[in-house]
C-alpha cells in the first residue's frame, strides 16, 4: 500500500516578512490549514487522490485572500474571470475551464468537464453554458467582491498596468508588448494561484490548480493554469501544480517537465522538480510548484521570495510555510 501524501499552494512571489503583519500571516496560515484539513480528511478515510485535490482546492477557492474563486482579482472591465484544471494521473484524464465567470468553484466545473464531456478544455461562454447545465454553484458580484482586490484594480487602471501582484519590473516574456507589467499591491505580493497534488493509499496521483488570473487583464488572456502539461499535470509518475508568471510556465512546459525528467532522466522527484524550476529561472520566469510521486514523496521548490504552501504526509507530519 502506498503512502498517502498531500501538498497545497496558495501562490508564490514577493512575500516578505517585513511586509506581513502577524495578523495577516495568521490568516494566511489558517487558510492553508483549512485546505490541508479538507484534502487530508479524504485521504485519511481511504478516498481517492482526485477527491482530495478537489476538496483542498475548493477550500482555497472559498478563502478570500487567495486569488482563486471568491478572492479572484478583477479584469479591466471589473469582472472576475477564472481558470482551473484537474487531472487524474491514474486514468490520464483531465478537465479544465478558462475565462469562466460567476462560478464559486471552477475546479469542480473542470472535474465535470473531465467526467461528463469528451473534451479537456472549455472556455468563456462555453464554459459558463456548461456550468449552468451541470447546476454549478454560482455567486453574484457581491460574493466575488473583496475590497483589497478592487483597490488593486483601481490602482492598476490609474497606472495603466496589468499586474501579476509580484514585482515592480516588467518581466513580460514578449518584450515587444507595449503594456507594462508591475506591482500595485501594498500587502505581500503573490502570483495568485492555488493548487493541490495528492497520492492516495492505492498510489494513484492527481493534481488540481485554480486562479483568478491577472489584475486589469484584457483581451481574454489565459495563463498556464488550465493548460494541461504547463501549469497542471499528473500521470503515474508524479502530480504537479504550478504557480507563477504563467507565460513562462507555458514556455517551459513546466508541469510536464517534472514528469519528463523523472521518466527520461531517471531523476527522483525532488531533483526533477528543482531542475524544472532551475529551467524556469534560466528562461526568466518566477514562481514555484508542488509535486508528489507515487511513493508519497513531496517537493515544493520555488525561485521567488516566498510561496504559500503546506503538506501532510503519511506519518501525520504537517508543514505550513510561507517564506
mmCIF file of C-alpha atoms in Angstrom:
data_model
loop_
_atom_site.group_PDB
_atom_site.id
_atom_site.type_symbol
_atom_site.label_atom_id
_atom_site.label_comp_id
_atom_site.label_asym_id
_atom_site.label_seq_id
_atom_site.Cartn_x
_atom_site.Cartn_y
_atom_site.Cartn_z
ATOM 1 C CA UNK A 1 0.000 0.000 0.000
ATOM 2 C CA UNK A 2 1.331 3.427 -0.979
ATOM 3 C CA UNK A 3 1.997 6.209 1.486
ATOM 4 C CA UNK A 4 -0.687 8.860 1.239
ATOM 5 C CA UNK A 5 0.515 12.450 0.837
ATOM 6 C CA UNK A 6 -0.961 15.864 0.078
ATOM 7 C CA UNK A 7 0.599 19.216 -0.807
ATOM 8 C CA UNK A 8 -1.074 22.554 -1.483
ATOM 9 C CA UNK A 9 -0.051 26.055 -2.531
ATOM 10 C CA UNK A 10 -1.662 29.479 -2.457
ATOM 11 C CA UNK A 11 0.670 31.394 -4.755
ATOM 12 C CA UNK A 12 4.306 32.470 -4.911
ATOM 13 C CA UNK A 13 6.056 35.796 -5.279
ATOM 14 C CA UNK A 14 7.478 38.722 -3.324
ATOM 15 C CA UNK A 15 6.275 37.600 0.088
ATOM 16 C CA UNK A 16 8.455 39.283 2.690
ATOM 17 C CA UNK A 17 8.306 39.118 6.468
ATOM 18 C CA UNK A 18 8.820 42.884 6.542
ATOM 19 C CA UNK A 19 5.531 43.480 4.714
ATOM 20 C CA UNK A 20 3.499 40.836 6.556
ATOM 21 C CA UNK A 21 1.676 41.647 9.777
ATOM 22 C CA UNK A 22 1.282 38.932 12.397
ATOM 23 C CA UNK A 23 -2.474 39.030 11.974
ATOM 24 C CA UNK A 24 -2.329 38.702 8.184
ATOM 25 C CA UNK A 25 0.187 35.857 8.376
ATOM 26 C CA UNK A 26 -2.030 34.039 10.844
ATOM 27 C CA UNK A 27 -4.975 34.425 8.476
ATOM 28 C CA UNK A 28 -3.000 33.033 5.523
ATOM 29 C CA UNK A 29 -1.819 30.096 7.622
ATOM 30 C CA UNK A 30 -5.388 29.416 8.745
ATOM 31 C CA UNK A 31 -6.491 29.318 5.116
ATOM 32 C CA UNK A 32 -3.755 26.862 4.238
ATOM 33 C CA UNK A 33 -4.575 24.709 7.269
ATOM 34 C CA UNK A 34 -8.245 24.545 6.332
ATOM 35 C CA UNK A 35 -7.357 23.367 2.831
ATOM 36 C CA UNK A 36 -4.949 20.736 4.162
ATOM 37 C CA UNK A 37 -7.624 19.505 6.552
ATOM 38 C CA UNK A 38 -10.164 19.239 3.737
ATOM 39 C CA UNK A 39 -7.893 17.249 1.455
ATOM 40 C CA UNK A 40 -6.311 15.068 4.139
ATOM 41 C CA UNK A 41 -9.707 14.102 5.508
ATOM 42 C CA UNK A 42 -10.415 12.440 2.158
ATOM 43 C CA UNK A 43 -7.112 10.556 2.064
ATOM 44 C CA UNK A 44 -7.255 9.529 5.719
ATOM 45 C CA UNK A 45 -10.635 7.913 5.113
ATOM 46 C CA UNK A 46 -9.277 5.945 2.155
ATOM 47 C CA UNK A 47 -10.590 8.294 -0.536
ATOM 48 C CA UNK A 48 -9.041 8.974 -3.911
ATOM 49 C CA UNK A 49 -6.308 11.456 -4.744
ATOM 50 C CA UNK A 50 -8.723 13.057 -7.208
ATOM 51 C CA UNK A 51 -11.312 13.721 -4.500
ATOM 52 C CA UNK A 52 -8.595 15.010 -2.183
ATOM 53 C CA UNK A 53 -7.196 17.622 -4.571
ATOM 54 C CA UNK A 54 -10.664 18.831 -5.490
ATOM 55 C CA UNK A 55 -11.620 19.196 -1.826
ATOM 56 C CA UNK A 56 -8.407 21.069 -0.994
ATOM 57 C CA UNK A 57 -8.742 23.464 -3.932
ATOM 58 C CA UNK A 58 -12.415 24.139 -3.159
ATOM 59 C CA UNK A 59 -11.320 25.240 0.298
ATOM 60 C CA UNK A 60 -8.669 27.536 -1.221
ATOM 61 C CA UNK A 61 -11.184 28.943 -3.724
ATOM 62 C CA UNK A 62 -13.543 29.749 -0.861
ATOM 63 C CA UNK A 63 -10.849 31.627 1.062
ATOM 64 C CA UNK A 64 -10.935 35.346 0.350
ATOM 65 C CA UNK A 65 -7.178 36.085 0.467
ATOM 66 C CA UNK A 66 -6.116 33.741 -2.330
ATOM 67 C CA UNK A 67 -6.514 34.694 -5.989
ATOM 68 C CA UNK A 68 -8.994 31.998 -6.982
ATOM 69 C CA UNK A 69 -12.742 31.614 -6.642
ATOM 70 C CA UNK A 70 -14.074 34.084 -4.102
ATOM 71 C CA UNK A 71 -10.800 36.027 -3.859
ATOM 72 C CA UNK A 72 -10.215 36.374 -7.600
ATOM 73 C CA UNK A 73 -8.750 39.573 -8.965
ATOM 74 C CA UNK A 74 -10.669 41.880 -11.324
ATOM 75 C CA UNK A 75 -10.315 42.265 -15.072
ATOM 76 C CA UNK A 76 -10.145 45.693 -16.725
ATOM 77 C CA UNK A 77 -13.953 45.609 -17.013
ATOM 78 C CA UNK A 78 -14.337 44.969 -13.281
ATOM 79 C CA UNK A 79 -15.286 41.319 -13.738
ATOM 80 C CA UNK A 80 -13.828 38.102 -12.336
ATOM 81 C CA UNK A 81 -12.566 35.647 -14.957
ATOM 82 C CA UNK A 82 -11.261 32.386 -13.591
ATOM 83 C CA UNK A 83 -9.284 29.408 -14.893
ATOM 84 C CA UNK A 84 -8.988 25.944 -13.376
ATOM 85 C CA UNK A 85 -7.817 22.437 -14.209
ATOM 86 C CA UNK A 86 -7.819 18.997 -12.646
ATOM 87 C CA UNK A 87 -6.054 15.824 -13.773
ATOM 88 C CA UNK A 88 -6.410 12.185 -12.795
ATOM 89 C CA UNK A 89 -2.969 10.634 -13.176
ATOM 90 C CA UNK A 90 -4.300 7.096 -12.739
ATOM 91 C CA UNK A 91 -6.616 7.292 -15.758
ATOM 92 C CA UNK A 92 -4.667 10.035 -17.549
ATOM 93 C CA UNK A 93 -7.836 12.080 -17.861
ATOM 94 C CA UNK A 94 -8.132 15.832 -17.405
ATOM 95 C CA UNK A 95 -10.643 18.656 -17.471
ATOM 96 C CA UNK A 96 -10.262 22.428 -17.470
ATOM 97 C CA UNK A 97 -12.117 25.707 -17.805
ATOM 98 C CA UNK A 98 -10.834 29.116 -18.836
ATOM 99 C CA UNK A 99 -12.315 32.621 -18.506
ATOM 100 C CA UNK A 100 -15.310 31.294 -16.590
ATOM 101 C CA UNK A 101 -17.412 33.812 -14.651
ATOM 102 C CA UNK A 102 -19.739 33.752 -11.681
ATOM 103 C CA UNK A 103 -18.935 30.178 -10.616
ATOM 104 C CA UNK A 104 -17.904 29.715 -6.981
ATOM 105 C CA UNK A 105 -15.698 26.697 -7.535
ATOM 106 C CA UNK A 106 -14.223 26.481 -11.034
ATOM 107 C CA UNK A 107 -12.237 23.363 -10.070
ATOM 108 C CA UNK A 108 -15.476 21.416 -9.676
ATOM 109 C CA UNK A 109 -16.636 22.500 -13.123
ATOM 110 C CA UNK A 110 -13.250 21.449 -14.506
ATOM 111 C CA UNK A 111 -13.744 17.993 -12.998
ATOM 112 C CA UNK A 112 -17.191 17.738 -14.573
ATOM 113 C CA UNK A 113 -15.709 18.682 -17.943
ATOM 114 C CA UNK A 114 -13.390 15.698 -17.485
ATOM 115 C CA UNK A 115 -16.123 13.313 -16.376
ATOM 116 C CA UNK A 116 -19.145 14.359 -18.442
ATOM 117 C CA UNK A 117 -17.787 15.563 -21.773
ATOM 118 C CA UNK A 118 -15.433 14.316 -24.468
ATOM 119 C CA UNK A 119 -13.379 17.497 -24.140
ATOM 120 C CA UNK A 120 -10.496 18.623 -21.943
ATOM 121 C CA UNK A 121 -10.885 22.421 -22.008
ATOM 122 C CA UNK A 122 -13.959 24.652 -22.230
ATOM 123 C CA UNK A 123 -13.589 28.432 -22.332
ATOM 124 C CA UNK A 124 -15.552 31.657 -21.794
ATOM 125 C CA UNK A 125 -19.243 31.451 -22.768
ATOM 126 C CA UNK A 126 -18.963 27.744 -23.488
ATOM 127 C CA UNK A 127 -17.582 27.081 -20.013
ATOM 128 C CA UNK A 128 -20.370 29.132 -18.452
ATOM 129 C CA UNK A 129 -23.031 27.376 -20.518
ATOM 130 C CA UNK A 130 -21.695 24.019 -19.373
ATOM 131 C CA UNK A 131 -21.559 25.199 -15.742
ATOM 132 C CA UNK A 132 -25.229 26.144 -15.977
ATOM 133 C CA UNK A 133 -26.092 22.723 -17.447
ATOM 134 C CA UNK A 134 -24.457 20.924 -14.518
ATOM 135 C CA UNK A 135 -26.006 23.325 -11.982
ATOM 136 C CA UNK A 136 -22.670 24.546 -10.660
ATOM 137 C CA UNK A 137 -22.922 26.779 -7.601
ATOM 138 C CA UNK A 138 -22.797 30.441 -8.581
ATOM 139 C CA UNK A 139 -22.096 33.719 -6.833
ATOM 140 C CA UNK A 140 -23.217 37.254 -7.600
ATOM 141 C CA UNK A 141 -20.916 40.271 -7.928
ATOM 142 C CA UNK A 142 -21.079 40.850 -4.184
ATOM 143 C CA UNK A 143 -19.814 37.335 -3.458
ATOM 144 C CA UNK A 144 -16.686 37.876 -5.565
ATOM 145 C CA UNK A 145 -16.068 41.445 -4.395
ATOM 146 C CA UNK A 146 -13.191 41.857 -1.968
ATOM 147 C CA UNK A 147 -12.076 45.394 -1.151
ATOM 148 C CA UNK A 148 -8.342 44.797 -1.484
ATOM 149 C CA UNK A 149 -8.781 43.224 -4.918
ATOM 150 C CA UNK A 150 -10.948 46.094 -6.132
ATOM 151 C CA UNK A 151 -8.417 48.625 -4.829
ATOM 152 C CA UNK A 152 -5.747 46.778 -6.830
ATOM 153 C CA UNK A 153 -7.863 47.206 -9.954
ATOM 154 C CA UNK A 154 -8.401 50.926 -9.388
ATOM 155 C CA UNK A 155 -4.675 51.491 -8.930
ATOM 156 C CA UNK A 156 -3.834 49.341 -11.944
ATOM 157 C CA UNK A 157 -6.290 51.259 -14.118
ATOM 158 C CA UNK A 158 -4.884 54.575 -12.936
ATOM 159 C CA UNK A 159 -1.312 53.497 -13.635
ATOM 160 C CA UNK A 160 -2.221 51.703 -16.868
ATOM 161 C CA UNK A 161 -0.701 48.387 -15.825
ATOM 162 C CA UNK A 162 -1.670 44.736 -15.915
ATOM 163 C CA UNK A 163 -0.297 43.327 -12.698
ATOM 164 C CA UNK A 164 0.822 39.905 -11.591
ATOM 165 C CA UNK A 165 0.994 41.165 -7.990
ATOM 166 C CA UNK A 166 4.624 40.205 -7.585
ATOM 167 C CA UNK A 167 7.187 42.664 -8.908
ATOM 168 C CA UNK A 168 7.851 46.211 -9.987
ATOM 169 C CA UNK A 169 9.813 45.030 -13.010
ATOM 170 C CA UNK A 170 8.443 44.412 -16.478
ATOM 171 C CA UNK A 171 9.004 40.661 -16.699
ATOM 172 C CA UNK A 172 6.962 40.071 -19.860
ATOM 173 C CA UNK A 173 8.407 37.244 -21.979
ATOM 174 C CA UNK A 174 7.351 39.145 -25.116
ATOM 175 C CA UNK A 175 9.260 42.411 -24.860
ATOM 176 C CA UNK A 176 7.557 43.789 -27.950
ATOM 177 C CA UNK A 177 4.415 44.281 -25.900
ATOM 178 C CA UNK A 178 3.723 47.909 -25.073
ATOM 179 C CA UNK A 179 1.879 47.307 -21.816
ATOM 180 C CA UNK A 180 3.895 47.464 -18.608
ATOM 181 C CA UNK A 181 3.574 44.760 -16.009
ATOM 182 C CA UNK A 182 4.089 45.899 -12.436
ATOM 183 C CA UNK A 183 3.031 45.702 -8.847
ATOM 184 C CA UNK A 184 0.317 47.883 -7.417
ATOM 185 C CA UNK A 185 -0.299 45.993 -4.197
ATOM 186 C CA UNK A 186 0.868 47.240 -0.811
ATOM 187 C CA UNK A 187 0.479 43.929 1.024
ATOM 188 C CA UNK A 188 2.610 40.799 0.321
ATOM 189 C CA UNK A 189 2.590 40.286 -3.440
ATOM 190 C CA UNK A 190 1.966 36.814 -4.808
ATOM 191 C CA UNK A 191 1.408 35.331 -8.227
ATOM 192 C CA UNK A 192 -2.037 34.342 -7.100
ATOM 193 C CA UNK A 193 -2.838 30.775 -7.999
ATOM 194 C CA UNK A 194 -3.928 27.908 -5.767
ATOM 195 C CA UNK A 195 -3.351 24.223 -6.221
ATOM 196 C CA UNK A 196 -3.122 20.761 -4.721
ATOM 197 C CA UNK A 197 -1.411 17.464 -5.516
ATOM 198 C CA UNK A 198 -2.038 14.129 -3.833
ATOM 199 C CA UNK A 199 -1.096 10.476 -3.658
ATOM 200 C CA UNK A 200 -3.674 8.144 -2.172
ATOM 201 C CA UNK A 201 -3.258 4.772 -0.437
ATOM 202 C CA UNK A 202 -3.500 2.968 -3.781
ATOM 203 C CA UNK A 203 -0.653 5.039 -5.209
ATOM 204 C CA UNK A 204 -2.933 6.987 -7.519
ATOM 205 C CA UNK A 205 -1.923 10.575 -8.256
ATOM 206 C CA UNK A 206 -3.923 13.711 -9.042
ATOM 207 C CA UNK A 207 -3.367 17.447 -9.419
ATOM 208 C CA UNK A 208 -5.638 20.495 -9.465
ATOM 209 C CA UNK A 209 -4.974 24.215 -9.965
ATOM 210 C CA UNK A 210 -7.222 27.305 -9.918
ATOM 211 C CA UNK A 211 -6.675 31.033 -10.438
ATOM 212 C CA UNK A 212 -8.344 34.400 -10.925
ATOM 213 C CA UNK A 213 -5.625 35.467 -13.354
ATOM 214 C CA UNK A 214 -4.164 38.969 -13.596
ATOM 215 C CA UNK A 215 -5.478 42.271 -12.240
ATOM 216 C CA UNK A 216 -6.693 44.613 -15.004
ATOM 217 C CA UNK A 217 -6.152 41.958 -17.682
ATOM 218 C CA UNK A 218 -7.679 42.491 -21.128
ATOM 219 C CA UNK A 219 -8.096 40.643 -24.408
ATOM 220 C CA UNK A 220 -9.239 37.343 -22.895
ATOM 221 C CA UNK A 221 -5.789 36.391 -21.621
ATOM 222 C CA UNK A 222 -5.460 32.795 -20.426
ATOM 223 C CA UNK A 223 -2.431 31.640 -18.451
ATOM 224 C CA UNK A 224 -0.860 28.274 -17.745
ATOM 225 C CA UNK A 225 -3.289 27.057 -15.077
ATOM 226 C CA UNK A 226 -5.921 25.409 -17.327
ATOM 227 C CA UNK A 227 -3.389 24.158 -19.882
ATOM 228 C CA UNK A 228 -2.507 20.532 -19.239
ATOM 229 C CA UNK A 229 1.232 19.924 -19.030
ATOM 230 C CA UNK A 230 2.014 23.582 -18.482
ATOM 231 C CA UNK A 231 0.529 24.584 -15.126
ATOM 232 C CA UNK A 232 -1.138 21.304 -14.176
ATOM 233 C CA UNK A 233 -0.161 17.685 -14.819
ATOM 234 C CA UNK A 234 -0.460 14.184 -13.362
ATOM 235 C CA UNK A 235 0.366 10.696 -14.561
ATOM 236 C CA UNK A 236 1.619 7.513 -12.879
ATOM 237 C CA UNK A 237 4.985 9.154 -12.157
ATOM 238 C CA UNK A 238 4.062 12.364 -10.365
ATOM 239 C CA UNK A 239 1.443 15.075 -9.958
ATOM 240 C CA UNK A 240 2.355 18.765 -10.335
ATOM 241 C CA UNK A 241 0.637 22.109 -9.768
ATOM 242 C CA UNK A 242 2.455 25.335 -10.672
ATOM 243 C CA UNK A 243 2.171 28.940 -9.545
ATOM 244 C CA UNK A 244 3.931 31.945 -11.006
ATOM 245 C CA UNK A 245 4.146 34.152 -14.071
ATOM 246 C CA UNK A 246 2.079 31.893 -16.299
ATOM 247 C CA UNK A 247 3.603 32.879 -19.611
ATOM 248 C CA UNK A 248 6.957 31.426 -18.533
ATOM 249 C CA UNK A 249 5.397 28.192 -17.285
ATOM 250 C CA UNK A 250 3.784 27.951 -20.717
ATOM 251 C CA UNK A 251 7.129 28.440 -22.461
ATOM 252 C CA UNK A 252 8.826 25.948 -20.134
ATOM 253 C CA UNK A 253 6.024 23.340 -20.223
ATOM 254 C CA UNK A 254 6.946 23.204 -16.575
ATOM 255 C CA UNK A 255 4.392 20.821 -15.067
ATOM 256 C CA UNK A 256 5.140 18.074 -17.591
ATOM 257 C CA UNK A 257 8.840 18.919 -17.411
ATOM 258 C CA UNK A 258 8.960 17.465 -13.903
ATOM 259 C CA UNK A 259 7.434 14.175 -15.050
ATOM 260 C CA UNK A 260 9.668 14.052 -18.130
ATOM 261 C CA UNK A 261 12.836 14.489 -16.067
ATOM 262 C CA UNK A 262 11.736 11.619 -13.833
ATOM 263 C CA UNK A 263 10.809 9.304 -16.702
ATOM 264 C CA UNK A 264 13.550 10.067 -19.184
ATOM 265 C CA UNK A 265 16.463 11.082 -16.947
ATOM 266 C CA UNK A 266 15.620 8.714 -14.096
ATOM 267 C CA UNK A 267 15.630 11.514 -11.516
ATOM 268 C CA UNK A 268 13.958 11.341 -8.127
ATOM 269 C CA UNK A 269 11.017 13.686 -7.589
ATOM 270 C CA UNK A 270 12.832 16.446 -5.714
ATOM 271 C CA UNK A 271 15.716 16.571 -8.181
ATOM 272 C CA UNK A 272 13.316 16.682 -11.137
ATOM 273 C CA UNK A 273 11.196 19.413 -9.555
ATOM 274 C CA UNK A 274 14.230 21.544 -8.724
ATOM 275 C CA UNK A 275 15.655 21.118 -12.220
ATOM 276 C CA UNK A 276 12.331 22.249 -13.671
ATOM 277 C CA UNK A 277 12.396 25.382 -11.520
ATOM 278 C CA UNK A 278 16.031 25.983 -12.477
ATOM 279 C CA UNK A 279 14.958 25.839 -16.116
ATOM 280 C CA UNK A 280 12.184 28.323 -15.358
ATOM 281 C CA UNK A 281 14.821 30.636 -13.861
ATOM 282 C CA UNK A 282 17.002 30.212 -16.947
ATOM 283 C CA UNK A 283 14.266 31.496 -19.259
ATOM 284 C CA UNK A 284 13.443 34.407 -16.932
ATOM 285 C CA UNK A 285 10.423 33.063 -15.077
ATOM 286 C CA UNK A 286 9.449 33.357 -11.434
ATOM 287 C CA UNK A 287 7.314 31.160 -9.225
ATOM 288 C CA UNK A 288 7.183 27.660 -7.850
ATOM 289 C CA UNK A 289 5.464 24.306 -7.911
ATOM 290 C CA UNK A 290 4.280 21.495 -5.688
ATOM 291 C CA UNK A 291 4.738 17.882 -6.664
ATOM 292 C CA UNK A 292 4.155 14.410 -5.268
ATOM 293 C CA UNK A 293 5.181 10.973 -6.579
ATOM 294 C CA UNK A 294 3.611 7.529 -6.320
ATOM 295 C CA UNK A 295 5.617 6.747 -3.175
ATOM 296 C CA UNK A 296 4.201 9.732 -1.328
ATOM 297 C CA UNK A 297 7.334 11.890 -1.597
ATOM 298 C CA UNK A 298 6.732 15.643 -1.796
ATOM 299 C CA UNK A 299 8.721 18.513 -3.313
ATOM 300 C CA UNK A 300 7.823 22.224 -3.160
ATOM 301 C CA UNK A 301 10.616 24.276 -4.813
ATOM 302 C CA UNK A 302 10.340 27.949 -5.809
ATOM 303 C CA UNK A 303 12.652 30.704 -7.017
ATOM 304 C CA UNK A 304 10.667 33.653 -5.638
ATOM 305 C CA UNK A 305 10.941 35.225 -2.183
ATOM 306 C CA UNK A 306 8.149 33.046 -0.858
ATOM 307 C CA UNK A 307 5.341 30.622 -1.637
ATOM 308 C CA UNK A 308 2.248 29.945 0.439
ATOM 309 C CA UNK A 309 2.436 26.189 0.855
ATOM 310 C CA UNK A 310 1.587 23.245 3.034
ATOM 311 C CA UNK A 311 1.811 19.476 3.115
ATOM 312 C CA UNK A 312 0.750 16.398 5.039
ATOM 313 C CA UNK A 313 2.487 13.031 4.808
ATOM 314 C CA UNK A 314 1.517 9.519 5.787
ATOM 315 C CA UNK A 315 3.162 9.819 9.198
ATOM 316 C CA UNK A 316 0.851 12.741 10.010
ATOM 317 C CA UNK A 317 3.591 15.368 9.749
ATOM 318 C CA UNK A 318 2.115 18.750 8.802
ATOM 319 C CA UNK A 319 4.149 21.545 7.217
ATOM 320 C CA UNK A 320 2.782 25.047 6.616
ATOM 321 C CA UNK A 321 5.180 27.707 5.426
ATOM 322 C CA UNK A 322 5.324 30.984 3.525
ATOM 323 C CA UNK A 323 8.930 32.182 3.245
#
